[in-house]
PDB file of C-alpha atoms in Angstrom:
ATOM      1  CA  MET E1455      85.293 158.124   8.331  1.00  0.00           C
ATOM      2  CA  THR E1456      84.819 161.045   5.996  1.00  0.00           C
ATOM      3  CA  ALA E1457      87.026 164.034   5.237  1.00  0.00           C
ATOM      4  CA  ASP E1458      84.662 166.062   7.443  1.00  0.00           C
ATOM      5  CA  ASP E1459      85.333 163.768  10.392  1.00  0.00           C
ATOM      6  CA  ARG E1460      89.067 164.040   9.940  1.00  0.00           C
ATOM      7  CA  ARG E1461      88.872 167.824   9.724  1.00  0.00           C
ATOM      8  CA  VAL E1462      86.795 168.047  12.896  1.00  0.00           C
ATOM      9  CA  ALA E1463      89.185 165.671  14.656  1.00  0.00           C
ATOM     10  CA  ARG E1464      92.184 167.764  13.622  1.00  0.00           C
ATOM     11  CA  TYR E1465      90.676 170.985  14.907  1.00  0.00           C
ATOM     12  CA  ALA E1466      89.452 169.289  18.071  1.00  0.00           C
ATOM     13  CA  ALA E1467      92.982 167.992  18.699  1.00  0.00           C
ATOM     14  CA  ALA E1468      94.323 171.544  18.470  1.00  0.00           C
ATOM     15  CA  ALA E1469      91.613 172.801  20.836  1.00  0.00           C
ATOM     16  CA  ILE E1470      92.298 169.991  23.328  1.00  0.00           C
ATOM     17  CA  ALA E1471      96.034 170.723  23.229  1.00  0.00           C
ATOM     18  CA  LEU E1472      95.317 174.372  24.047  1.00  0.00           C
ATOM     19  CA  SER E1473      92.942 173.596  26.904  1.00  0.00           C
ATOM     20  CA  VAL E1474      95.381 171.109  28.441  1.00  0.00           C
ATOM     21  CA  ALA E1475      98.240 173.618  28.132  1.00  0.00           C
ATOM     22  CA  GLU E1476      96.014 176.262  29.681  1.00  0.00           C
ATOM     23  CA  ALA E1477      95.142 174.029  32.648  1.00  0.00           C
ATOM     24  CA  ALA E1478      98.777 174.400  33.721  1.00  0.00           C
ATOM     25  CA  LEU E1479      98.461 178.193  34.028  1.00  0.00           C
ATOM     26  CA  PRO E1480      97.875 179.504  37.531  1.00  0.00           C
ATOM     27  CA  SER E1481      94.641 181.478  37.966  1.00  0.00           C
ATOM     28  CA  PRO E1482      93.803 184.079  40.611  1.00  0.00           C
ATOM     29  CA  LEU E1483      90.225 182.833  40.823  1.00  0.00           C
ATOM     30  CA  PRO E1484      88.846 179.430  39.823  1.00  0.00           C
ATOM     31  CA  GLY E1485      86.972 179.876  36.573  1.00  0.00           C
ATOM     32  CA  ILE E1486      89.016 182.764  35.248  1.00  0.00           C
ATOM     33  CA  LYS E1487      91.168 181.536  32.396  1.00  0.00           C
ATOM     34  CA  PRO E1488      91.969 182.681  28.880  1.00  0.00           C
ATOM     35  CA  GLY E1489      89.904 180.020  27.084  1.00  0.00           C
ATOM     36  CA  LEU E1490      92.416 179.727  24.253  1.00  0.00           C
ATOM     37  CA  ALA E1491      90.657 176.668  22.846  1.00  0.00           C
ATOM     38  CA  ASN E1492      87.805 178.975  21.855  1.00  0.00           C
ATOM     39  CA  ILE E1493      90.112 180.530  19.249  1.00  0.00           C
ATOM     40  CA  ILE E1494      89.952 177.224  17.396  1.00  0.00           C
ATOM     41  CA  VAL E1495      86.167 177.100  17.761  1.00  0.00           C
ATOM     42  CA  LEU E1496      85.900 180.605  16.277  1.00  0.00           C
ATOM     43  CA  VAL E1497      88.120 179.702  13.334  1.00  0.00           C
ATOM     44  CA  VAL E1498      86.101 176.549  12.649  1.00  0.00           C
ATOM     45  CA  LEU E1499      82.870 178.540  12.934  1.00  0.00           C
ATOM     46  CA  ALA E1500      83.999 181.063  10.340  1.00  0.00           C
ATOM     47  CA  ARG E1501      85.459 178.506   7.948  1.00  0.00           C
ATOM     48  CA  HIS E1502      83.200 175.493   8.238  1.00  0.00           C
ATOM     49  CA  GLY E1503      80.009 176.603   9.944  1.00  0.00           C
ATOM     50  CA  TRP E1504      78.231 176.142  13.240  1.00  0.00           C
ATOM     51  CA  ARG E1505      77.835 172.369  13.096  1.00  0.00           C
ATOM     52  CA  ASP E1506      81.573 171.720  12.898  1.00  0.00           C
ATOM     53  CA  ALA E1507      82.238 174.358  15.553  1.00  0.00           C
ATOM     54  CA  ALA E1508      79.799 172.629  17.901  1.00  0.00           C
ATOM     55  CA  TRP E1509      81.526 169.300  17.325  1.00  0.00           C
ATOM     56  CA  VAL E1510      84.965 170.778  18.002  1.00  0.00           C
ATOM     57  CA  SER E1511      83.769 172.630  21.102  1.00  0.00           C
ATOM     58  CA  LEU E1512      81.997 169.648  22.667  1.00  0.00           C
ATOM     59  CA  LEU E1513      84.792 167.214  21.802  1.00  0.00           C
ATOM     60  CA  ARG E1514      87.185 169.679  23.386  1.00  0.00           C
ATOM     61  CA  VAL E1515      85.187 169.763  26.623  1.00  0.00           C
ATOM     62  CA  LEU E1516      84.905 165.972  26.721  1.00  0.00           C
ATOM     63  CA  ALA E1517      88.455 164.984  25.771  1.00  0.00           C
ATOM     64  CA  GLY E1518      90.044 167.950  27.519  1.00  0.00           C
ATOM     65  CA  SER E1519      88.401 166.969  30.790  1.00  0.00           C
ATOM     66  CA  LEU E1520      89.503 163.344  30.328  1.00  0.00           C
ATOM     67  CA  ALA E1521      93.064 164.504  29.701  1.00  0.00           C
ATOM     68  CA  ILE E1522      93.289 166.623  32.844  1.00  0.00           C
ATOM     69  CA  GLY E1523      91.313 164.199  35.016  1.00  0.00           C
ATOM     70  CA  GLN E1524      88.255 166.420  35.400  1.00  0.00           C
ATOM     71  CA  PHE E1525      85.738 164.197  33.638  1.00  0.00           C
ATOM     72  CA  LEU E1526      82.369 164.228  35.491  1.00  0.00           C
ATOM     73  CA  ALA E1527      83.876 166.479  38.197  1.00  0.00           C
ATOM     74  CA  PRO E1528      82.068 169.790  38.847  1.00  0.00           C
ATOM     75  CA  GLY E1529      84.549 171.581  36.573  1.00  0.00           C
ATOM     76  CA  PHE E1530      83.489 169.375  33.678  1.00  0.00           C
ATOM     77  CA  PHE E1531      79.818 170.280  34.050  1.00  0.00           C
ATOM     78  CA  LEU E1532      80.661 173.958  34.382  1.00  0.00           C
ATOM     79  CA  ALA E1533      82.756 173.802  31.215  1.00  0.00           C
ATOM     80  CA  LEU E1534      79.957 171.935  29.435  1.00  0.00           C
ATOM     81  CA  ALA E1535      77.342 174.492  30.509  1.00  0.00           C
ATOM     82  CA  GLY E1536      79.624 177.287  29.315  1.00  0.00           C
ATOM     83  CA  ALA E1537      80.287 175.587  25.982  1.00  0.00           C
ATOM     84  CA  VAL E1538      76.588 174.869  25.342  1.00  0.00           C
ATOM     85  CA  CYS E1539      75.583 178.460  26.151  1.00  0.00           C
ATOM     86  CA  SER E1540      78.302 179.975  24.015  1.00  0.00           C
ATOM     87  CA  LEU E1541      77.427 177.678  21.093  1.00  0.00           C
ATOM     88  CA  ALA E1542      73.810 178.823  21.387  1.00  0.00           C
ATOM     89  CA  VAL E1543      74.885 182.465  21.336  1.00  0.00           C
ATOM     90  CA  LEU E1544      77.241 181.817  18.413  1.00  0.00           C
ATOM     91  CA  ALA E1545      74.331 180.298  16.496  1.00  0.00           C
ATOM     92  CA  LEU E1546      72.369 183.521  17.050  1.00  0.00           C
ATOM     93  CA  ALA E1547      75.401 185.696  16.269  1.00  0.00           C
ATOM     94  CA  GLN E1548      75.625 184.017  12.843  1.00  0.00           C
ATOM     95  CA  ALA E1549      72.643 186.181  11.900  1.00  0.00           C
ATOM     96  CA  LEU E1550      74.607 189.421  12.398  1.00  0.00           C
ATOM     97  CA  PRO E1551      75.726 191.195   9.205  1.00  0.00           C
ATOM     98  CA  VAL E1552      79.249 190.005   8.374  1.00  0.00           C
ATOM     99  CA  ARG E1553      80.225 193.402   7.023  1.00  0.00           C
ATOM    100  CA  TRP E1554      79.854 194.990  10.441  1.00  0.00           C
ATOM    101  CA  PHE E1555      80.561 192.217  12.906  1.00  0.00           C
ATOM    102  CA  GLY E1556      83.620 189.984  12.781  1.00  0.00           C
ATOM    103  CA  PRO E1557      85.246 187.293  14.918  1.00  0.00           C
ATOM    104  CA  VAL E1558      85.828 189.726  17.801  1.00  0.00           C
ATOM    105  CA  THR E1559      82.078 190.220  18.258  1.00  0.00           C
ATOM    106  CA  ALA E1560      81.491 186.465  18.121  1.00  0.00           C
ATOM    107  CA  SER E1561      84.304 185.890  20.612  1.00  0.00           C
ATOM    108  CA  VAL E1562      83.145 188.493  23.143  1.00  0.00           C
ATOM    109  CA  LEU E1563      79.506 187.363  22.967  1.00  0.00           C
ATOM    110  CA  ALA E1564      80.566 183.724  23.334  1.00  0.00           C
ATOM    111  CA  ALA E1565      82.776 184.598  26.306  1.00  0.00           C
ATOM    112  CA  PHE E1566      79.895 186.352  28.066  1.00  0.00           C
ATOM    113  CA  ALA E1567      77.605 183.402  27.322  1.00  0.00           C
ATOM    114  CA  HIS E1568      80.286 181.091  28.670  1.00  0.00           C
ATOM    115  CA  ILE E1569      80.486 182.747  32.078  1.00  0.00           C
ATOM    116  CA  GLY E1570      76.720 183.230  32.069  1.00  0.00           C
ATOM    117  CA  GLY E1571      76.109 179.512  31.621  1.00  0.00           C
ATOM    118  CA  GLN E1572      78.711 178.620  34.204  1.00  0.00           C
ATOM    119  CA  ILE E1573      77.473 181.001  36.849  1.00  0.00           C
ATOM    120  CA  LEU E1574      73.841 179.960  36.374  1.00  0.00           C
ATOM    121  CA  LEU E1575      74.770 176.293  36.748  1.00  0.00           C
ATOM    122  CA  ALA E1576      76.912 177.121  39.774  1.00  0.00           C
ATOM    123  CA  ARG E1577      73.994 179.055  41.321  1.00  0.00           C
ATOM    124  CA  ALA E1578      71.509 176.270  40.600  1.00  0.00           C
ATOM    125  CA  TRP E1579      73.690 173.378  41.677  1.00  0.00           C
ATOM    126  CA  LEU E1580      77.032 174.026  43.386  1.00  0.00           C
ATOM    127  CA  VAL E1581      76.438 177.170  45.451  1.00  0.00           C
ATOM    128  CA  PRO E1582      72.677 177.543  45.944  1.00  0.00           C
ATOM    129  CA  HIS E1583      72.993 181.096  47.174  1.00  0.00           C
ATOM    130  CA  ASP E1584      72.930 184.476  45.456  1.00  0.00           C
ATOM    131  CA  GLY E1585      76.439 185.078  46.775  1.00  0.00           C
ATOM    132  CA  VAL E1586      77.859 183.606  43.551  1.00  0.00           C
ATOM    133  CA  PHE E1587      76.618 186.648  41.638  1.00  0.00           C
ATOM    134  CA  TYR E1588      78.979 188.665  43.763  1.00  0.00           C
ATOM    135  CA  LEU E1589      81.742 187.314  41.490  1.00  0.00           C
ATOM    136  CA  LEU E1590      79.936 188.235  38.283  1.00  0.00           C
ATOM    137  CA  PRO E1591      81.701 191.586  37.687  1.00  0.00           C
ATOM    138  CA  LEU E1592      85.097 189.897  37.920  1.00  0.00           C
ATOM    139  CA  PHE E1593      84.051 187.099  35.573  1.00  0.00           C
ATOM    140  CA  ALA E1594      82.510 189.588  33.158  1.00  0.00           C
ATOM    141  CA  THR E1595      85.712 191.641  33.120  1.00  0.00           C
ATOM    142  CA  ALA E1596      87.770 188.535  32.387  1.00  0.00           C
ATOM    143  CA  ALA E1597      85.318 187.519  29.646  1.00  0.00           C
ATOM    144  CA  LEU E1598      85.577 190.928  28.004  1.00  0.00           C
ATOM    145  CA  VAL E1599      89.385 190.990  28.099  1.00  0.00           C
ATOM    146  CA  PHE E1600      90.007 187.387  27.039  1.00  0.00           C
ATOM    147  CA  GLY E1601      87.098 187.422  24.592  1.00  0.00           C
ATOM    148  CA  THR E1602      88.632 190.426  22.833  1.00  0.00           C
ATOM    149  CA  ILE E1603      92.128 188.918  22.748  1.00  0.00           C
ATOM    150  CA  ASN E1604      90.890 185.512  21.518  1.00  0.00           C
ATOM    151  CA  GLY E1605      88.713 187.198  18.918  1.00  0.00           C
ATOM    152  CA  LEU E1606      91.660 189.225  17.610  1.00  0.00           C
ATOM    153  CA  ILE E1607      93.818 186.101  17.397  1.00  0.00           C
ATOM    154  CA  ALA E1608      91.025 184.244  15.586  1.00  0.00           C
ATOM    155  CA  ALA E1609      90.534 187.163  13.189  1.00  0.00           C
ATOM    156  CA  ARG E1610      94.246 187.159  12.500  1.00  0.00           C
ATOM    157  CA  LEU E1611      94.287 183.416  11.852  1.00  0.00           C
ATOM    158  CA  LEU E1612      91.334 183.799   9.512  1.00  0.00           C
ATOM    159  CA  ALA E1613      93.133 186.556   7.602  1.00  0.00           C
ATOM    160  CA  LEU E1614      95.985 184.173   6.810  1.00  0.00           C
ATOM    161  CA  PRO E1615      95.988 182.423   3.462  1.00  0.00           C
ATOM    162  CA  GLN E1616      94.282 179.125   4.100  1.00  0.00           C
ATOM    163  CA  GLY E1617      96.595 176.103   4.171  1.00  0.00           C
ATOM    164  CA  LYS E1618      95.810 173.011   2.126  1.00  0.00           C
ATOM    165  CA  ALA E1619      95.386 170.806   5.156  1.00  0.00           C
ATOM    166  CA  THR E1620      92.708 172.943   6.798  1.00  0.00           C
ATOM    167  CA  SER E1621      90.596 173.739   3.773  1.00  0.00           C
TER     168      SER E1621
ATOM    169  CA  MET S 850     108.676 167.989  15.642  1.00  0.00           C
ATOM    170  CA  SER S 851     106.314 170.596  14.246  1.00  0.00           C
ATOM    171  CA  ASP S 852     104.975 168.067  11.747  1.00  0.00           C
ATOM    172  CA  SER S 853     103.322 166.206  14.591  1.00  0.00           C
ATOM    173  CA  LEU S 854     101.342 169.253  15.710  1.00  0.00           C
ATOM    174  CA  PRO S 855      97.708 169.662  14.699  1.00  0.00           C
ATOM    175  CA  ASP S 856      97.237 172.192  11.919  1.00  0.00           C
ATOM    176  CA  GLY S 857      95.276 174.695  13.967  1.00  0.00           C
ATOM    177  CA  LEU S 858      97.987 174.778  16.577  1.00  0.00           C
ATOM    178  CA  ARG S 859     100.717 175.091  13.965  1.00  0.00           C
ATOM    179  CA  GLU S 860      98.870 178.064  12.495  1.00  0.00           C
ATOM    180  CA  LEU S 861      98.609 179.589  15.928  1.00  0.00           C
ATOM    181  CA  LEU S 862     102.313 179.185  16.589  1.00  0.00           C
ATOM    182  CA  ARG S 863     103.134 180.640  13.185  1.00  0.00           C
ATOM    183  CA  THR S 864     100.973 183.656  13.977  1.00  0.00           C
ATOM    184  CA  ALA S 865     102.551 184.013  17.377  1.00  0.00           C
ATOM    185  CA  ALA S 866     105.881 184.111  15.594  1.00  0.00           C
ATOM    186  CA  GLY S 867     104.638 187.108  13.606  1.00  0.00           C
ATOM    187  CA  ALA S 868     103.747 185.564  10.262  1.00  0.00           C
ATOM    188  CA  GLY S 869     100.236 187.010  10.162  1.00  0.00           C
ATOM    189  CA  GLY S 870     101.156 190.560   9.224  1.00  0.00           C
ATOM    190  CA  GLY S 871      99.063 193.715   9.345  1.00  0.00           C
ATOM    191  CA  PRO S 872      98.176 195.870  12.346  1.00  0.00           C
ATOM    192  CA  TRP S 873      95.812 194.476  14.946  1.00  0.00           C
ATOM    193  CA  HIS S 874      93.181 197.212  14.718  1.00  0.00           C
ATOM    194  CA  ARG S 875      92.522 196.274  11.082  1.00  0.00           C
ATOM    195  CA  LEU S 876      90.971 193.085  12.412  1.00  0.00           C
ATOM    196  CA  LEU S 877      88.174 195.038  14.108  1.00  0.00           C
ATOM    197  CA  ARG S 878      85.050 195.768  12.084  1.00  0.00           C
ATOM    198  CA  PRO S 879      82.877 198.804  12.948  1.00  0.00           C
ATOM    199  CA  GLY S 880      80.310 196.733  14.831  1.00  0.00           C
ATOM    200  CA  ASP S 881      83.060 195.029  16.813  1.00  0.00           C
ATOM    201  CA  GLY S 882      84.275 198.351  18.179  1.00  0.00           C
ATOM    202  CA  LEU S 883      80.718 199.342  19.076  1.00  0.00           C
ATOM    203  CA  LEU S 884      80.104 196.028  20.831  1.00  0.00           C
ATOM    204  CA  LEU S 885      83.339 196.388  22.790  1.00  0.00           C
ATOM    205  CA  LEU S 886      82.341 199.870  23.976  1.00  0.00           C
ATOM    206  CA  VAL S 887      78.852 198.734  25.019  1.00  0.00           C
ATOM    207  CA  SER S 888      80.240 195.640  26.766  1.00  0.00           C
ATOM    208  CA  ALA S 889      82.867 197.656  28.614  1.00  0.00           C
ATOM    209  CA  ALA S 890      80.176 200.072  29.807  1.00  0.00           C
ATOM    210  CA  LEU S 891      77.937 197.206  30.993  1.00  0.00           C
ATOM    211  CA  VAL S 892      80.819 195.539  32.818  1.00  0.00           C
ATOM    212  CA  ALA S 893      81.738 198.835  34.488  1.00  0.00           C
ATOM    213  CA  VAL S 894      78.111 199.338  35.580  1.00  0.00           C
ATOM    214  CA  SER S 895      77.929 195.792  36.964  1.00  0.00           C
ATOM    215  CA  TYR S 896      80.483 196.576  39.692  1.00  0.00           C
ATOM    216  CA  PRO S 897      78.479 199.170  41.640  1.00  0.00           C
ATOM    217  CA  LEU S 898      75.235 197.354  40.813  1.00  0.00           C
ATOM    218  CA  LEU S 899      76.269 193.980  42.193  1.00  0.00           C
ATOM    219  CA  TRP S 900      78.668 195.077  44.909  1.00  0.00           C
ATOM    220  CA  ARG S 901      76.505 197.757  46.462  1.00  0.00           C
ATOM    221  CA  GLY S 902      74.586 195.183  48.524  1.00  0.00           C
ATOM    222  CA  GLY S 903      77.493 194.979  50.953  1.00  0.00           C
ATOM    223  CA  VAL S 904      77.136 198.519  52.274  1.00  0.00           C
ATOM    224  CA  ALA S 905      75.344 198.616  55.603  1.00  0.00           C
ATOM    225  CA  ASP S 906      73.273 201.624  56.669  1.00  0.00           C
ATOM    226  CA  ARG S 907      71.477 200.542  59.855  1.00  0.00           C
ATOM    227  CA  ALA S 908      71.873 198.276  62.858  1.00  0.00           C
ATOM    228  CA  ILE S 909      68.876 196.097  63.741  1.00  0.00           C
ATOM    229  CA  VAL S 910      68.644 195.010  67.382  1.00  0.00           C
ATOM    230  CA  LYS S 911      66.277 192.187  68.287  1.00  0.00           C
ATOM    231  CA  ARG S 912      65.321 190.407  71.486  1.00  0.00           C
ATOM    232  CA  ASP S 913      63.655 186.979  71.250  1.00  0.00           C
ATOM    233  CA  GLY S 914      63.309 187.604  67.533  1.00  0.00           C
ATOM    234  CA  GLN S 915      61.253 190.779  68.169  1.00  0.00           C
ATOM    235  CA  LEU S 916      62.555 194.070  66.857  1.00  0.00           C
ATOM    236  CA  VAL S 917      63.797 196.290  69.675  1.00  0.00           C
ATOM    237  CA  THR S 918      65.228 199.162  67.674  1.00  0.00           C
ATOM    238  CA  GLU S 919      66.867 200.180  64.425  1.00  0.00           C
ATOM    239  CA  LEU S 920      69.868 202.478  64.740  1.00  0.00           C
ATOM    240  CA  ALA S 921      71.157 204.523  61.797  1.00  0.00           C
ATOM    241  CA  LEU S 922      74.861 203.936  61.197  1.00  0.00           C
ATOM    242  CA  ASN S 923      75.719 207.595  60.731  1.00  0.00           C
ATOM    243  CA  VAL S 924      75.953 208.853  64.324  1.00  0.00           C
ATOM    244  CA  PRO S 925      78.077 207.282  67.062  1.00  0.00           C
ATOM    245  CA  ARG S 926      76.019 206.163  70.038  1.00  0.00           C
ATOM    246  CA  ARG S 927      75.464 203.374  72.550  1.00  0.00           C
ATOM    247  CA  PHE S 928      72.292 201.431  73.106  1.00  0.00           C
ATOM    248  CA  GLU S 929      71.382 199.139  75.994  1.00  0.00           C
ATOM    249  CA  VAL S 930      69.038 196.161  75.646  1.00  0.00           C
ATOM    250  CA  GLU S 931      67.605 194.247  78.595  1.00  0.00           C
ATOM    251  CA  GLY S 932      67.852 190.551  77.761  1.00  0.00           C
ATOM    252  CA  ALA S 933      67.085 187.292  79.501  1.00  0.00           C
ATOM    253  CA  ILE S 934      70.088 187.359  81.836  1.00  0.00           C
ATOM    254  CA  GLY S 935      71.204 190.975  81.875  1.00  0.00           C
ATOM    255  CA  THR S 936      72.062 194.021  79.783  1.00  0.00           C
ATOM    256  CA  THR S 937      73.681 193.877  76.333  1.00  0.00           C
ATOM    257  CA  VAL S 938      75.383 197.094  75.215  1.00  0.00           C
ATOM    258  CA  ILE S 939      75.458 197.839  71.489  1.00  0.00           C
ATOM    259  CA  GLU S 940      77.900 200.421  70.179  1.00  0.00           C
ATOM    260  CA  VAL S 941      77.357 202.164  66.861  1.00  0.00           C
ATOM    261  CA  GLN S 942      79.908 204.204  64.935  1.00  0.00           C
ATOM    262  CA  PRO S 943      79.675 205.611  61.414  1.00  0.00           C
ATOM    263  CA  GLY S 944      79.440 202.614  59.061  1.00  0.00           C
ATOM    264  CA  ARG S 945      79.831 199.904  61.697  1.00  0.00           C
ATOM    265  CA  ALA S 946      78.376 198.436  64.884  1.00  0.00           C
ATOM    266  CA  ARG S 947      79.409 195.941  67.567  1.00  0.00           C
ATOM    267  CA  VAL S 948      78.309 194.327  70.795  1.00  0.00           C
ATOM    268  CA  LEU S 949      80.323 196.225  73.383  1.00  0.00           C
ATOM    269  CA  SER S 950      79.426 194.042  76.333  1.00  0.00           C
ATOM    270  CA  ASP S 951      77.144 191.135  77.085  1.00  0.00           C
ATOM    271  CA  PRO S 952      76.439 189.039  80.190  1.00  0.00           C
ATOM    272  CA  GLY S 953      76.776 185.752  78.286  1.00  0.00           C
ATOM    273  CA  PRO S 954      79.416 183.315  79.643  1.00  0.00           C
ATOM    274  CA  ARG S 955      81.365 182.769  76.421  1.00  0.00           C
ATOM    275  CA  GLN S 956      81.278 186.286  74.945  1.00  0.00           C
ATOM    276  CA  TYR S 957      81.087 185.092  71.323  1.00  0.00           C
ATOM    277  CA  CYS S 958      79.107 188.087  70.122  1.00  0.00           C
ATOM    278  CA  VAL S 959      81.485 190.519  71.850  1.00  0.00           C
ATOM    279  CA  GLN S 960      84.588 188.866  70.407  1.00  0.00           C
ATOM    280  CA  GLN S 961      83.129 189.016  66.924  1.00  0.00           C
ATOM    281  CA  GLY S 962      84.118 192.687  66.953  1.00  0.00           C
ATOM    282  CA  TRP S 963      82.900 195.305  64.514  1.00  0.00           C
ATOM    283  CA  LEU S 964      80.295 194.342  61.935  1.00  0.00           C
ATOM    284  CA  THR S 965      80.630 196.349  58.725  1.00  0.00           C
ATOM    285  CA  ARG S 966      78.741 194.542  55.949  1.00  0.00           C
ATOM    286  CA  ALA S 967      75.022 194.329  55.314  1.00  0.00           C
ATOM    287  CA  ASN S 968      73.412 191.191  56.768  1.00  0.00           C
ATOM    288  CA  ALA S 969      76.368 190.475  59.032  1.00  0.00           C
ATOM    289  CA  VAL S 970      75.017 189.327  62.374  1.00  0.00           C
ATOM    290  CA  ALA S 971      76.261 188.921  65.973  1.00  0.00           C
ATOM    291  CA  ILE S 972      74.156 186.618  68.131  1.00  0.00           C
ATOM    292  CA  CYS S 973      74.248 186.818  71.934  1.00  0.00           C
ATOM    293  CA  ALA S 974      72.303 183.604  72.462  1.00  0.00           C
ATOM    294  CA  PRO S 975      72.325 183.389  76.283  1.00  0.00           C
ATOM    295  CA  ASN S 976      70.795 186.854  76.530  1.00  0.00           C
ATOM    296  CA  HIS S 977      68.392 186.275  73.573  1.00  0.00           C
ATOM    297  CA  VAL S 978      69.725 189.387  71.798  1.00  0.00           C
ATOM    298  CA  THR S 979      70.884 189.735  68.177  1.00  0.00           C
ATOM    299  CA  LEU S 980      72.569 192.578  66.359  1.00  0.00           C
ATOM    300  CA  GLN S 981      72.277 192.598  62.588  1.00  0.00           C
ATOM    301  CA  LEU S 982      73.295 195.127  59.966  1.00  0.00           C
ATOM    302  CA  GLY S 983      70.822 196.070  57.252  1.00  0.00           C
ATOM    303  CA  GLY S 984      71.665 197.349  53.774  1.00  0.00           C
ATOM    304  CA  ARG S 985      69.879 199.184  51.038  1.00  0.00           C
ATOM    305  CA  GLY S 986      69.055 196.094  49.029  1.00  0.00           C
ATOM    306  CA  GLY S 987      66.619 194.539  51.486  1.00  0.00           C
ATOM    307  CA  ALA S 988      67.003 191.535  53.762  1.00  0.00           C
ATOM    308  CA  ASN S 989      68.398 189.037  51.266  1.00  0.00           C
ATOM    309  CA  ALA S 990      70.532 191.256  49.048  1.00  0.00           C
ATOM    310  CA  GLY S 991      74.262 191.055  48.869  1.00  0.00           C
ATOM    311  CA  TYR S 992      76.321 189.634  51.633  1.00  0.00           C
ATOM    312  CA  ASP S 993      75.321 186.972  54.094  1.00  0.00           C
ATOM    313  CA  SER S 994      77.782 186.295  56.863  1.00  0.00           C
ATOM    314  CA  ILE S 995      76.569 182.734  57.381  1.00  0.00           C
ATOM    315  CA  ASN S 996      76.605 181.536  53.793  1.00  0.00           C
ATOM    316  CA  TYR S 997      79.341 183.529  52.193  1.00  0.00           C
TER     317      TYR S 997
END
């Protein structure tokens, strides 16, 4: 157990708490939710790099689904597909110049990747019909709105003086 | 109580309470604003692009799977098809079509009422007649009344 492990565990705990809290929110359409746990992933990405962010994100999907009783249910695989796609996009977004692109860009791109991964898995597995793409504009709108809000919150957290415990 | 919270969450709560300071727009870098504009435009374009498939523009009438006629959905008219057990009457109005009457015993296709979306279909099985709406996007685009 290294200091790295403890740091990842701490961040993952925060992300899990947010995703469990969020599961209690009503949603007009299954799949549309704020994705508050991604704020934590963005903060970890900026402070500690992609590897830690991937750990936090995947631990969040795993433990979050266990906590709300979704483990190995369709929702779990959709969340996993979304998380894997957004981590891939975040890895690519790391190459963008930091002077021009901040956490909001990372957040919006990750949100789009998230719904992209989910809808492709849903098309391939759950609803094998092109009708699922009918929902894409709604999902994309939600991704843009929540991606922007989460990115702003992450940017604001990152602008805070860093506490001892999280350094 | 707050000591038991994970650090990330405590930070978040502190920010929610207003400890962060500074106006929100300062958190946006130039590229962020550009990306938001481009994304918003793409999302806006995706609505007409992906939802257009539902608009029907013609009624396709078939007997025994063979095309009998295609009626444009812009002029009101009636069309009679001779089927296996009698005459099915199709009624077309701007943007919609229905089976007005059919000799079938259970009248399913008549009771289905007006069809308005592309690929919606009314099947008068006893008389071997079908009425289907076609859209701009081709046979498989958009809406499918059986699957969706």
